[in-house]
XYZ file of N, CA and C in Angstrom:
246
model
N -3.906 1.648 -7.849
C -4.370 -0.384 -7.505
C -5.856 -0.089 -6.663
N -6.228 -1.196 -7.825
C -7.145 -1.832 -6.317
C -7.469 -3.692 -5.668
N -7.905 -3.742 -5.013
C -7.690 -5.124 -4.308
C -7.661 -5.922 -5.154
N -7.496 -5.649 -6.819
C -7.582 -6.863 -7.880
C -6.301 -6.315 -8.611
N -5.023 -6.196 -7.934
C -3.559 -5.632 -8.849
C -3.543 -7.059 -9.273
N -3.025 -7.518 -10.178
C -3.164 -8.247 -10.840
C -1.081 -8.378 -11.518
N -0.725 -9.549 -11.649
C 0.513 -9.589 -11.808
C 1.034 -9.025 -13.345
N 0.537 -8.309 -14.292
C 0.674 -6.973 -15.131
C 1.158 -5.523 -14.359
N 0.206 -5.571 -13.546
C 0.403 -4.279 -12.317
C 1.707 -4.630 -12.205
N 1.571 -5.441 -10.965
C 2.912 -5.780 -10.214
C 4.102 -5.402 -10.809
N 4.266 -6.258 -12.325
C 5.213 -6.326 -13.399
C 5.829 -4.916 -13.530
N 4.955 -3.985 -13.440
C 5.331 -2.598 -13.918
C 6.106 -1.833 -12.903
N 5.402 -2.129 -11.684
C 5.619 -1.670 -10.460
C 6.773 -2.158 -10.122
N 6.946 -3.579 -10.335
C 8.378 -3.914 -10.487
C 9.614 -3.632 -11.464
N 9.519 -3.263 -12.722
C 10.191 -2.974 -13.243
C 10.598 -0.985 -13.149
N 8.964 -0.129 -13.005
C 9.638 1.337 -12.716
C 10.180 1.386 -11.350
N 9.646 1.228 -10.178
C 9.401 1.344 -8.924
C 10.389 0.883 -8.231
N 10.325 2.104 -6.911
C 12.001 1.313 -7.037
C 10.945 1.545 -4.447
N 10.623 1.944 -4.665
C 9.908 2.465 -3.457
C 8.638 3.053 -3.360
N 7.664 1.947 -2.947
C 6.288 1.776 -3.246
C 5.539 2.538 -2.051
N 4.517 3.176 -1.884
C 3.868 3.571 -0.898
C 2.127 3.283 -1.153
N 1.988 2.770 -0.886
C 0.368 2.566 -1.050
C -0.528 2.331 -0.278
N -1.653 3.817 0.139
C -2.654 3.262 0.702
C -4.025 2.360 0.356
N -4.456 0.979 1.339
C -5.211 0.429 1.648
C -6.901 1.277 1.658
N -8.002 0.815 1.338
C -8.785 1.413 1.681
C -9.114 0.695 3.340
N -10.015 0.681 4.151
C -9.721 -0.087 5.326
C -10.690 -0.610 6.085
N -11.340 -1.853 4.712
C -11.535 -3.147 4.407
C -11.273 -3.935 3.889
N -12.288 -4.961 3.734
C -11.068 -6.793 3.454
C -10.326 -6.113 2.580
N -10.945 -5.565 1.387
C -10.106 -5.739 0.088
C -8.724 -4.808 -0.025
N -8.924 -4.330 0.458
C -7.587 -3.209 0.861
C -6.966 -4.295 2.002
N -6.898 -4.822 2.703
C -5.461 -6.016 3.352
C -5.768 -7.384 1.961
N -7.049 -7.345 1.301
C -6.449 -8.494 0.314
C -5.383 -8.167 -0.885
N -6.066 -6.205 -1.098
C -4.164 -5.985 -1.967
C -2.905 -6.257 -1.651
N -3.090 -5.823 -0.353
C -2.169 -5.609 0.604
C -1.648 -7.257 0.435
N -2.270 -8.267 0.718
C -1.479 -9.223 0.774
C -0.957 -9.832 -0.316
N -1.974 -9.349 -1.865
C -1.277 -9.624 -2.911
C 0.157 -9.167 -3.087
N 0.262 -8.110 -2.791
C 1.682 -6.970 -3.137
C 2.292 -7.309 -1.841
N 2.438 -8.022 -1.406
C 3.732 -8.888 -0.592
C 4.385 -10.129 -1.744
N 3.065 -10.608 -1.841
C 3.404 -11.534 -2.975
C 4.398 -11.100 -4.239
N 3.621 -9.714 -4.720
C 4.113 -9.844 -6.338
C 5.467 -9.279 -6.114
N 5.600 -8.373 -5.121
C 6.595 -7.581 -5.137
C 8.029 -7.822 -4.362
N 9.055 -8.306 -4.415
C 9.854 -8.632 -4.068
C 11.098 -8.298 -3.456
N 11.477 -7.572 -2.322
C 12.881 -6.728 -2.893
C 12.049 -5.068 -3.186
N 11.394 -4.687 -2.592
C 11.250 -3.241 -2.830
C 10.771 -2.921 -1.896
N 11.176 -1.399 -1.105
C 10.706 -1.342 -0.140
C 8.791 -0.294 -0.211
N 8.153 -1.386 0.533
C 6.645 -1.093 0.651
C 6.437 -0.241 1.793
N 6.046 0.904 1.605
C 5.290 1.785 2.929
C 3.952 1.267 3.018
N 2.601 1.430 3.847
C 1.888 1.194 3.921
C 1.065 2.704 4.659
N -0.209 3.316 3.805
C -0.276 4.304 4.550
C -1.283 4.382 5.076
N -1.939 4.674 6.618
C -3.341 3.724 7.547
C -3.395 4.880 7.111
N -5.527 4.172 6.537
C -6.713 5.467 6.401
C -6.686 5.200 8.005
N -6.681 7.459 8.422
C -7.469 7.999 9.607
C -9.266 6.689 10.397
N -8.419 6.699 11.420
C -10.451 6.394 11.868
C -11.225 6.142 11.672
N -12.193 6.134 10.920
C -13.440 6.439 10.416
C -13.389 6.278 9.224
N -12.916 7.183 8.567
C -12.253 6.409 7.334
C -12.434 5.484 6.827
N -13.508 5.478 4.758
C -12.876 4.566 4.278
C -11.965 4.286 3.741
N -11.218 5.236 3.146
C -10.545 5.441 2.475
C -9.130 6.275 2.534
N -8.815 7.406 1.695
C -7.488 8.655 1.078
C -8.581 8.901 0.578
N -9.385 9.076 -0.044
C -10.084 10.599 -0.756
C -10.990 10.464 0.273
N -11.137 10.169 1.746
C -12.364 10.741 3.146
C -11.237 11.658 3.725
N -9.978 11.679 3.453
C -8.823 12.405 4.528
C -8.753 13.513 4.157
N -8.480 14.698 4.588
C -7.926 16.026 5.208
C -6.369 15.660 4.376
N -6.263 16.655 4.029
C -4.451 16.796 3.630
C -3.910 16.799 4.592
N -4.027 17.254 5.816
C -3.358 17.090 7.047
C -3.042 15.833 8.086
N -4.780 15.086 7.417
C -4.546 13.774 8.013
C -3.992 12.984 6.844
N -3.575 13.603 5.799
C -2.721 12.718 4.996
C -1.009 12.954 5.132
N -0.641 14.135 5.663
C 0.756 14.339 5.799
C 0.706 13.251 7.590
N 0.065 13.472 7.899
C 0.631 12.746 9.765
C 0.106 11.633 8.869
N -0.350 10.822 8.565
C -0.397 9.358 7.717
C 0.852 8.613 7.306
N 1.618 10.137 6.118
C 2.052 9.357 5.387
C 3.513 9.593 6.186
N 3.706 10.669 7.331
C 4.817 10.905 8.046
C 5.242 9.318 9.262
N 4.460 8.371 9.428
C 4.300 7.868 10.759
C 3.827 6.016 9.770
N 4.810 6.331 8.392
C 4.608 5.121 7.462
C 6.002 4.905 7.797
N 6.284 3.299 7.844
C 7.497 2.302 7.703
C 7.232 1.186 7.140
N 8.363 1.127 6.629
C 8.593 -0.117 5.751
C 8.153 -1.189 5.684
N 7.494 -2.087 5.060
C 6.601 -2.997 5.254
C 8.058 -4.339 5.705
N 8.155 -4.899 7.249
C 8.719 -6.292 6.392
C 8.149 -7.551 6.000
N 8.817 -7.810 5.010
C 7.784 -8.565 4.450
C 8.505 -9.473 4.869
N 9.034 -10.088 5.023
C 9.616 -11.785 5.839
C 8.391 -11.680 7.223
N 8.107 -10.811 7.703
C 6.794 -11.081 8.893
C 5.841 -11.506 8.474
N 5.539 -10.787 6.980
C 3.947 -10.896 6.506
C 3.416 -12.124 5.697
N 4.578 -12.656 5.586
C 4.706 -14.380 4.335
C 4.262 -14.888 5.284
């Protein structure tokens, strides 16, 4: 998924996924993607994986950084993000 997630992509997530983990880029586009997800996906468990400091995206992270970031994820409270 990218920052330009659309309603058709969100529809597939709504249909086939119950628990969703996203690792948005650490830039404005990543923030926009999370905002769009909160609009499109209701009633789903969404977790945001934080990108390690000094890294732009998950591709820049080591396996141990990804595991650590995954362990630290918590469900996004959609009520607070609206």
